[in-house]
Amino acid sequence: MFKNLFAAATLAMLTAPAAFAADLEGRVLKIGTDATYPPMETVDEATGEIVGFDVDVMNAICEKINCVPNFVNTAWDGIFAALQQGEFDLVISGVSITPEREQTMDFSEPYIVVSQAILLQVDNADMTLEDFKAGGQKLAAQTATTNAQLAEELVGRENVSLYDNFSAAILALQNADVQGVIIDGTSAAAYEQEFAGELTVGITGLQSDPLGIVFQEGDPTVDAINAGLAAIQEDGTLDTLKAKYWGTN
């Protein structure tokens, strides 16, 4: 599943503009992220620090372009409004690049492409996408995400339950209030491991989304971040990070 996921990402990166020298001269970047979605970003209970793939990507970029990342944990609901109000310099939080979002915000080049899947109760592991499309089965997703858009496209708004955070959607599945949860393929294995014997990724290979780093519209910082992103792609750092989290690049 993940090899297909990253093949598209590689193609997208090949279309990125050539890197140029960029130096943010030690600038501290205040970075908004919703640290509730492992392995993309989560809070290490032992240290209290925000960790994950997105964190590692930003750290690697800043090493290339001389900036200091300052990660701030914030709720998904309102994260883009906070960016627009200047509370953050940028957002990295597994954000899908969509035409609708590009109307009001700027994005970096994509750094990964994720395919979506459906998380099921283990007892319903044999359910198919056609079972959901036939009606009578509820899908859950986090509000204002591409997962929510996909759920509505698949089964209609009347068969979708939306939740402010992903943890609430998982709880709804555990309680059988819904029969499936739309989840990004990059996070599917982590949740399957956390809820081993209870939840499983039963339906895979749905829509694929490129993920990008988000900026206020017109922010010139995006050029420097793209230069850093191109640099870590060219020297293999990005592939190493993908292998760290998913065992393949």
PDB file of C-alpha atoms in Angstrom:
ATOM      1  CA  MET A   1       0.000   0.000   0.000  1.00  0.00           C
ATOM      2  CA  PHE A   2       2.689   2.469   0.955  1.00  0.00           C
ATOM      3  CA  LYS A   3       4.822   1.835  -2.127  1.00  0.00           C
ATOM      4  CA  ASN A   4       1.917   3.028  -4.270  1.00  0.00           C
ATOM      5  CA  LEU A   5       1.469   5.935  -1.932  1.00  0.00           C
ATOM      6  CA  PHE A   6       5.043   7.134  -2.322  1.00  0.00           C
ATOM      7  CA  ALA A   7       5.308   6.538  -6.064  1.00  0.00           C
ATOM      8  CA  ALA A   8       2.953   9.414  -6.665  1.00  0.00           C
ATOM      9  CA  ALA A   9       4.934  11.565  -4.241  1.00  0.00           C
ATOM     10  CA  THR A  10       8.121  10.936  -6.169  1.00  0.00           C
ATOM     11  CA  LEU A  11       6.500  12.008  -9.412  1.00  0.00           C
ATOM     12  CA  ALA A  12       5.217  15.172  -7.800  1.00  0.00           C
ATOM     13  CA  MET A  13       8.636  16.080  -6.439  1.00  0.00           C
ATOM     14  CA  LEU A  14      10.207  15.698  -9.854  1.00  0.00           C
ATOM     15  CA  THR A  15       8.069  18.585 -11.021  1.00  0.00           C
ATOM     16  CA  ALA A  16       9.373  20.876  -8.260  1.00  0.00           C
ATOM     17  CA  PRO A  17      11.458  23.889  -9.299  1.00  0.00           C
ATOM     18  CA  ALA A  18      15.210  23.653  -9.001  1.00  0.00           C
ATOM     19  CA  ALA A  19      16.655  24.528  -5.599  1.00  0.00           C
ATOM     20  CA  PHE A  20      18.308  27.890  -5.064  1.00  0.00           C
ATOM     21  CA  ALA A  21      20.434  29.177  -2.256  1.00  0.00           C
ATOM     22  CA  ALA A  22      18.177  30.153   0.633  1.00  0.00           C
ATOM     23  CA  ASP A  23      19.165  31.409   4.068  1.00  0.00           C
ATOM     24  CA  LEU A  24      16.620  32.582   6.623  1.00  0.00           C
ATOM     25  CA  GLU A  25      19.493  33.776   8.851  1.00  0.00           C
ATOM     26  CA  GLY A  26      18.419  31.906  11.949  1.00  0.00           C
ATOM     27  CA  ARG A  27      14.817  33.084  11.840  1.00  0.00           C
ATOM     28  CA  VAL A  28      12.509  31.368  14.330  1.00  0.00           C
ATOM     29  CA  LEU A  29       9.442  29.976  12.540  1.00  0.00           C
ATOM     30  CA  LYS A  30       6.320  29.561  14.643  1.00  0.00           C
ATOM     31  CA  ILE A  31       4.693  26.424  13.243  1.00  0.00           C
ATOM     32  CA  GLY A  32       1.103  25.379  13.919  1.00  0.00           C
ATOM     33  CA  THR A  33       0.315  21.664  14.026  1.00  0.00           C
ATOM     34  CA  ASP A  34      -2.505  19.493  15.367  1.00  0.00           C
ATOM     35  CA  ALA A  35      -0.432  16.905  17.232  1.00  0.00           C
ATOM     36  CA  THR A  36      -3.124  14.255  17.476  1.00  0.00           C
ATOM     37  CA  TYR A  37      -2.416  12.265  14.332  1.00  0.00           C
ATOM     38  CA  PRO A  38       0.439   9.759  14.608  1.00  0.00           C
ATOM     39  CA  PRO A  39       2.845   9.199  13.018  1.00  0.00           C
ATOM     40  CA  MET A  40       2.527  12.569  11.256  1.00  0.00           C
ATOM     41  CA  GLU A  41       2.559  14.516  14.534  1.00  0.00           C
ATOM     42  CA  THR A  42       1.844  13.569  18.121  1.00  0.00           C
ATOM     43  CA  VAL A  43       2.939  14.514  21.623  1.00  0.00           C
ATOM     44  CA  ASP A  44       5.569  12.277  23.209  1.00  0.00           C
ATOM     45  CA  GLU A  45       4.020  11.470  26.598  1.00  0.00           C
ATOM     46  CA  ALA A  46       7.454  11.008  28.173  1.00  0.00           C
ATOM     47  CA  THR A  47       8.949  14.323  27.088  1.00  0.00           C
ATOM     48  CA  GLY A  48       5.930  16.450  26.220  1.00  0.00           C
ATOM     49  CA  GLU A  49       7.570  17.288  22.897  1.00  0.00           C
ATOM     50  CA  ILE A  50       5.794  17.227  19.536  1.00  0.00           C
ATOM     51  CA  VAL A  51       7.279  14.453  17.410  1.00  0.00           C
ATOM     52  CA  GLY A  52       6.540  12.761  14.092  1.00  0.00           C
ATOM     53  CA  PHE A  53       7.201  12.730  10.385  1.00  0.00           C
ATOM     54  CA  ASP A  54       6.103  16.309   9.768  1.00  0.00           C
ATOM     55  CA  VAL A  55       8.326  17.492  12.621  1.00  0.00           C
ATOM     56  CA  ASP A  56      11.307  15.646  11.197  1.00  0.00           C
ATOM     57  CA  VAL A  57      10.655  17.088   7.732  1.00  0.00           C
ATOM     58  CA  MET A  58      10.545  20.651   9.057  1.00  0.00           C
ATOM     59  CA  ASN A  59      13.659  20.109  11.175  1.00  0.00           C
ATOM     60  CA  ALA A  60      15.501  18.801   8.118  1.00  0.00           C
ATOM     61  CA  ILE A  61      14.365  21.730   5.988  1.00  0.00           C
ATOM     62  CA  CYS A  62      15.481  24.234   8.614  1.00  0.00           C
ATOM     63  CA  GLU A  63      18.901  22.611   8.757  1.00  0.00           C
ATOM     64  CA  LYS A  64      19.244  23.393   5.049  1.00  0.00           C
ATOM     65  CA  ILE A  65      17.970  26.975   5.041  1.00  0.00           C
ATOM     66  CA  ASN A  66      19.091  28.160   8.496  1.00  0.00           C
ATOM     67  CA  CYS A  67      15.863  28.541  10.430  1.00  0.00           C
ATOM     68  CA  VAL A  68      14.679  27.445  13.875  1.00  0.00           C
ATOM     69  CA  PRO A  69      11.346  25.590  14.058  1.00  0.00           C
ATOM     70  CA  ASN A  70       9.085  26.360  17.016  1.00  0.00           C
ATOM     71  CA  PHE A  71       6.190  23.897  16.956  1.00  0.00           C
ATOM     72  CA  VAL A  72       2.892  24.880  18.571  1.00  0.00           C
ATOM     73  CA  ASN A  73       0.193  22.288  19.238  1.00  0.00           C
ATOM     74  CA  THR A  74      -3.208  23.590  18.209  1.00  0.00           C
ATOM     75  CA  ALA A  75      -6.635  22.182  17.365  1.00  0.00           C
ATOM     76  CA  TRP A  76      -7.355  21.375  13.722  1.00  0.00           C
ATOM     77  CA  ASP A  77     -10.574  23.346  13.934  1.00  0.00           C
ATOM     78  CA  GLY A  78      -9.361  26.916  13.532  1.00  0.00           C
ATOM     79  CA  ILE A  79      -5.782  26.121  12.516  1.00  0.00           C
ATOM     80  CA  PHE A  80      -6.093  27.926   9.165  1.00  0.00           C
ATOM     81  CA  ALA A  81      -7.865  30.914  10.714  1.00  0.00           C
ATOM     82  CA  ALA A  82      -4.995  31.196  13.193  1.00  0.00           C
ATOM     83  CA  LEU A  83      -2.522  31.118  10.306  1.00  0.00           C
ATOM     84  CA  GLN A  84      -4.440  33.862   8.519  1.00  0.00           C
ATOM     85  CA  GLN A  85      -4.411  35.964  11.702  1.00  0.00           C
ATOM     86  CA  GLY A  86      -0.630  35.682  11.975  1.00  0.00           C
ATOM     87  CA  GLU A  87      -0.505  33.391  14.995  1.00  0.00           C
ATOM     88  CA  PHE A  88       1.774  31.074  13.013  1.00  0.00           C
ATOM     89  CA  ASP A  89       4.326  31.586  10.258  1.00  0.00           C
ATOM     90  CA  LEU A  90       3.257  28.334   8.651  1.00  0.00           C
ATOM     91  CA  VAL A  91       1.283  25.149   9.250  1.00  0.00           C
ATOM     92  CA  ILE A  92       2.474  21.595   8.770  1.00  0.00           C
ATOM     93  CA  SER A  93      -0.096  19.065   9.880  1.00  0.00           C
ATOM     94  CA  GLY A  94      -0.723  16.520   7.161  1.00  0.00           C
ATOM     95  CA  VAL A  95      -2.550  19.163   5.136  1.00  0.00           C
ATOM     96  CA  SER A  96      -3.866  18.111   1.738  1.00  0.00           C
ATOM     97  CA  ILE A  97      -3.332  20.545  -1.120  1.00  0.00           C
ATOM     98  CA  THR A  98      -6.744  21.226  -2.623  1.00  0.00           C
ATOM     99  CA  PRO A  99      -7.974  23.801  -5.165  1.00  0.00           C
ATOM    100  CA  GLU A 100     -10.343  25.222  -2.540  1.00  0.00           C
ATOM    101  CA  ARG A 101      -7.559  25.824  -0.009  1.00  0.00           C
ATOM    102  CA  GLU A 102      -5.259  27.238  -2.692  1.00  0.00           C
ATOM    103  CA  GLN A 103      -7.781  30.017  -3.247  1.00  0.00           C
ATOM    104  CA  THR A 104      -6.966  31.521   0.149  1.00  0.00           C
ATOM    105  CA  MET A 105      -3.567  30.123   1.157  1.00  0.00           C
ATOM    106  CA  ASP A 106      -0.223  29.278  -0.416  1.00  0.00           C
ATOM    107  CA  PHE A 107       1.329  25.814  -0.311  1.00  0.00           C
ATOM    108  CA  SER A 108       4.824  24.466  -0.625  1.00  0.00           C
ATOM    109  CA  GLU A 109       5.566  21.835  -3.197  1.00  0.00           C
ATOM    110  CA  PRO A 110       4.103  18.487  -2.045  1.00  0.00           C
ATOM    111  CA  TYR A 111       6.395  16.501   0.255  1.00  0.00           C
ATOM    112  CA  ILE A 112       4.380  13.288   0.257  1.00  0.00           C
ATOM    113  CA  VAL A 113       1.225  11.851  -1.287  1.00  0.00           C
ATOM    114  CA  VAL A 114      -1.131   9.836   0.867  1.00  0.00           C
ATOM    115  CA  SER A 115      -3.876   7.430  -0.115  1.00  0.00           C
ATOM    116  CA  GLN A 116      -6.968   7.193   2.035  1.00  0.00           C
ATOM    117  CA  ALA A 117      -8.438   4.107   3.637  1.00  0.00           C
ATOM    118  CA  ILE A 118     -11.311   3.018   5.884  1.00  0.00           C
ATOM    119  CA  LEU A 119     -10.748   1.832   9.422  1.00  0.00           C
ATOM    120  CA  LEU A 120     -13.207  -0.864  10.551  1.00  0.00           C
ATOM    121  CA  GLN A 121     -13.958  -2.892  13.646  1.00  0.00           C
ATOM    122  CA  VAL A 122     -12.142  -6.226  13.442  1.00  0.00           C
ATOM    123  CA  ASP A 123     -15.494  -8.018  13.652  1.00  0.00           C
ATOM    124  CA  ASN A 124     -16.536  -6.231  10.446  1.00  0.00           C
ATOM    125  CA  ALA A 125     -13.226  -6.687   8.626  1.00  0.00           C
ATOM    126  CA  ASP A 126     -14.953  -8.248   5.630  1.00  0.00           C
ATOM    127  CA  MET A 127     -17.002  -5.133   4.875  1.00  0.00           C
ATOM    128  CA  THR A 128     -16.434  -3.671   1.414  1.00  0.00           C
ATOM    129  CA  LEU A 129     -16.776  -0.229  -0.094  1.00  0.00           C
ATOM    130  CA  GLU A 130     -19.904  -1.465  -1.848  1.00  0.00           C
ATOM    131  CA  ASP A 131     -21.461  -2.259   1.542  1.00  0.00           C
ATOM    132  CA  PHE A 132     -21.101   1.410   2.493  1.00  0.00           C
ATOM    133  CA  LYS A 133     -22.306   2.659  -0.859  1.00  0.00           C
ATOM    134  CA  ALA A 134     -25.409   0.472  -0.575  1.00  0.00           C
ATOM    135  CA  GLY A 135     -26.559   2.638   2.346  1.00  0.00           C
ATOM    136  CA  GLY A 136     -27.420   1.979   5.959  1.00  0.00           C
ATOM    137  CA  GLN A 137     -23.786   2.104   7.103  1.00  0.00           C
ATOM    138  CA  LYS A 138     -22.248   5.214   8.649  1.00  0.00           C
ATOM    139  CA  LEU A 139     -18.823   6.609   7.863  1.00  0.00           C
ATOM    140  CA  ALA A 140     -17.021   8.998  10.212  1.00  0.00           C
ATOM    141  CA  ALA A 141     -14.383  11.625   9.479  1.00  0.00           C
ATOM    142  CA  GLN A 142     -12.802  14.706  10.992  1.00  0.00           C
ATOM    143  CA  THR A 143     -14.553  17.955  10.141  1.00  0.00           C
ATOM    144  CA  ALA A 144     -13.111  20.174   7.386  1.00  0.00           C
ATOM    145  CA  THR A 145     -10.723  17.553   6.025  1.00  0.00           C
ATOM    146  CA  THR A 146     -10.404  15.904   2.647  1.00  0.00           C
ATOM    147  CA  ASN A 147     -11.344  12.705   4.482  1.00  0.00           C
ATOM    148  CA  ALA A 148     -14.728  14.270   5.215  1.00  0.00           C
ATOM    149  CA  GLN A 149     -15.140  15.319   1.594  1.00  0.00           C
ATOM    150  CA  LEU A 150     -14.341  11.809   0.418  1.00  0.00           C
ATOM    151  CA  ALA A 151     -16.786  10.244   2.898  1.00  0.00           C
ATOM    152  CA  GLU A 152     -19.590  12.433   1.580  1.00  0.00           C
ATOM    153  CA  GLU A 153     -18.698  11.581  -2.012  1.00  0.00           C
ATOM    154  CA  LEU A 154     -18.766   7.861  -1.222  1.00  0.00           C
ATOM    155  CA  VAL A 155     -21.929   7.517   0.832  1.00  0.00           C
ATOM    156  CA  GLY A 156     -23.727  10.885   0.820  1.00  0.00           C
ATOM    157  CA  ARG A 157     -23.854  13.513   3.559  1.00  0.00           C
ATOM    158  CA  GLU A 158     -26.758  11.756   5.311  1.00  0.00           C
ATOM    159  CA  ASN A 159     -24.552   8.732   5.988  1.00  0.00           C
ATOM    160  CA  VAL A 160     -21.537  10.669   7.310  1.00  0.00           C
ATOM    161  CA  SER A 161     -20.858  11.642  10.923  1.00  0.00           C
ATOM    162  CA  LEU A 162     -18.338  14.465  11.368  1.00  0.00           C
ATOM    163  CA  TYR A 163     -16.221  15.046  14.477  1.00  0.00           C
ATOM    164  CA  ASP A 164     -14.077  17.981  15.573  1.00  0.00           C
ATOM    165  CA  ASN A 165     -11.081  15.744  16.204  1.00  0.00           C
ATOM    166  CA  PHE A 166      -9.943  12.387  14.920  1.00  0.00           C
ATOM    167  CA  SER A 167      -9.955  10.774  18.370  1.00  0.00           C
ATOM    168  CA  ALA A 168     -13.704  11.356  18.621  1.00  0.00           C
ATOM    169  CA  ALA A 169     -14.222   9.614  15.282  1.00  0.00           C
ATOM    170  CA  ILE A 170     -12.235   6.628  16.543  1.00  0.00           C
ATOM    171  CA  LEU A 171     -14.331   6.519  19.721  1.00  0.00           C
ATOM    172  CA  ALA A 172     -17.496   6.518  17.612  1.00  0.00           C
ATOM    173  CA  LEU A 173     -16.199   3.492  15.711  1.00  0.00           C
ATOM    174  CA  GLN A 174     -15.306   1.709  18.944  1.00  0.00           C
ATOM    175  CA  ASN A 175     -18.830   2.348  20.230  1.00  0.00           C
ATOM    176  CA  ALA A 176     -20.361   1.157  16.917  1.00  0.00           C
ATOM    177  CA  ASP A 177     -22.002   4.551  16.407  1.00  0.00           C
ATOM    178  CA  VAL A 178     -20.422   4.383  12.942  1.00  0.00           C
ATOM    179  CA  GLN A 179     -19.175   1.424  10.917  1.00  0.00           C
ATOM    180  CA  GLY A 180     -16.020   2.983   9.431  1.00  0.00           C
ATOM    181  CA  VAL A 181     -13.623   5.924   9.719  1.00  0.00           C
ATOM    182  CA  ILE A 182     -11.855   7.517   6.752  1.00  0.00           C
ATOM    183  CA  ILE A 183      -8.139   7.673   7.563  1.00  0.00           C
ATOM    184  CA  ASP A 184      -4.958   8.636   5.716  1.00  0.00           C
ATOM    185  CA  GLY A 185      -2.859   5.647   4.686  1.00  0.00           C
ATOM    186  CA  THR A 186       0.165   7.190   6.394  1.00  0.00           C
ATOM    187  CA  SER A 187      -1.568   6.974   9.779  1.00  0.00           C
ATOM    188  CA  ALA A 188      -3.507   3.752   9.231  1.00  0.00           C
ATOM    189  CA  ALA A 189      -0.801   1.385  10.468  1.00  0.00           C
ATOM    190  CA  ALA A 190      -0.259   3.409  13.645  1.00  0.00           C
ATOM    191  CA  TYR A 191      -3.938   3.220  14.588  1.00  0.00           C
ATOM    192  CA  GLU A 192      -4.149  -0.438  13.648  1.00  0.00           C
ATOM    193  CA  GLN A 193      -1.238  -1.103  15.996  1.00  0.00           C
ATOM    194  CA  GLU A 194      -2.636   1.038  18.816  1.00  0.00           C
ATOM    195  CA  PHE A 195      -6.005  -0.723  18.622  1.00  0.00           C
ATOM    196  CA  ALA A 196      -4.719  -4.180  17.714  1.00  0.00           C
ATOM    197  CA  GLY A 197      -7.445  -6.818  17.926  1.00  0.00           C
ATOM    198  CA  GLU A 198     -10.156  -4.157  17.923  1.00  0.00           C
ATOM    199  CA  LEU A 199      -9.733  -2.043  14.762  1.00  0.00           C
ATOM    200  CA  THR A 200      -8.288  -2.851  11.351  1.00  0.00           C
ATOM    201  CA  VAL A 201      -7.710  -1.116   8.027  1.00  0.00           C
ATOM    202  CA  GLY A 202     -10.184  -3.073   5.956  1.00  0.00           C
ATOM    203  CA  ILE A 203     -10.563  -0.926   2.828  1.00  0.00           C
ATOM    204  CA  THR A 204      -7.567   0.701   1.148  1.00  0.00           C
ATOM    205  CA  GLY A 205      -6.569   2.444  -2.066  1.00  0.00           C
ATOM    206  CA  LEU A 206      -9.128   5.247  -2.052  1.00  0.00           C
ATOM    207  CA  GLN A 207      -8.436   8.823  -3.160  1.00  0.00           C
ATOM    208  CA  SER A 208      -4.832  10.094  -3.032  1.00  0.00           C
ATOM    209  CA  ASP A 209      -3.907  13.551  -1.765  1.00  0.00           C
ATOM    210  CA  PRO A 210      -0.606  15.479  -1.979  1.00  0.00           C
ATOM    211  CA  LEU A 211       0.379  17.067   1.334  1.00  0.00           C
ATOM    212  CA  GLY A 212       2.003  20.479   1.579  1.00  0.00           C
ATOM    213  CA  ILE A 213       3.209  23.095   4.052  1.00  0.00           C
ATOM    214  CA  VAL A 214       0.775  25.998   4.346  1.00  0.00           C
ATOM    215  CA  PHE A 215       1.447  29.763   4.357  1.00  0.00           C
ATOM    216  CA  GLN A 216      -0.500  32.961   4.284  1.00  0.00           C
ATOM    217  CA  GLU A 217      -1.221  33.980   0.709  1.00  0.00           C
ATOM    218  CA  GLY A 218       1.729  35.907  -0.732  1.00  0.00           C
ATOM    219  CA  ASP A 219       4.216  34.946   1.988  1.00  0.00           C
ATOM    220  CA  PRO A 220       7.683  34.877   0.323  1.00  0.00           C
ATOM    221  CA  THR A 221       8.886  32.339   2.930  1.00  0.00           C
ATOM    222  CA  VAL A 222       7.393  29.619   0.748  1.00  0.00           C
ATOM    223  CA  ASP A 223      10.299  30.043  -1.714  1.00  0.00           C
ATOM    224  CA  ALA A 224      12.896  29.334   0.954  1.00  0.00           C
ATOM    225  CA  ILE A 225      10.933  26.370   2.287  1.00  0.00           C
ATOM    226  CA  ASN A 226      10.660  24.956  -1.234  1.00  0.00           C
ATOM    227  CA  ALA A 227      14.417  25.329  -1.628  1.00  0.00           C
ATOM    228  CA  GLY A 228      14.970  23.420   1.614  1.00  0.00           C
ATOM    229  CA  LEU A 229      12.449  20.792   0.578  1.00  0.00           C
ATOM    230  CA  ALA A 230      14.176  20.309  -2.757  1.00  0.00           C
ATOM    231  CA  ALA A 231      17.530  19.991  -0.959  1.00  0.00           C
ATOM    232  CA  ILE A 232      16.355  17.217   1.384  1.00  0.00           C
ATOM    233  CA  GLN A 233      14.770  15.421  -1.545  1.00  0.00           C
ATOM    234  CA  GLU A 234      17.954  15.635  -3.593  1.00  0.00           C
ATOM    235  CA  ASP A 235      20.294  14.419  -0.841  1.00  0.00           C
ATOM    236  CA  GLY A 236      18.015  11.513   0.134  1.00  0.00           C
ATOM    237  CA  THR A 237      16.972  12.864   3.543  1.00  0.00           C
ATOM    238  CA  LEU A 238      13.277  12.830   2.654  1.00  0.00           C
ATOM    239  CA  ASP A 239      13.442   9.220   1.501  1.00  0.00           C
ATOM    240  CA  THR A 240      15.285   8.299   4.708  1.00  0.00           C
ATOM    241  CA  LEU A 241      12.527   9.874   6.789  1.00  0.00           C
ATOM    242  CA  LYS A 242       9.827   8.006   4.848  1.00  0.00           C
ATOM    243  CA  ALA A 243      11.703   4.771   5.433  1.00  0.00           C
ATOM    244  CA  LYS A 244      12.002   5.635   9.149  1.00  0.00           C
ATOM    245  CA  TYR A 245       8.233   5.831   9.546  1.00  0.00           C
ATOM    246  CA  TRP A 246       6.933   3.386   6.947  1.00  0.00           C
ATOM    247  CA  GLY A 247       9.832   1.131   6.122  1.00  0.00           C
ATOM    248  CA  THR A 248       9.939   2.040   2.458  1.00  0.00           C
ATOM    249  CA  ASN A 249      10.462   5.087   0.280  1.00  0.00           C
TER     250      ASN A 249
END
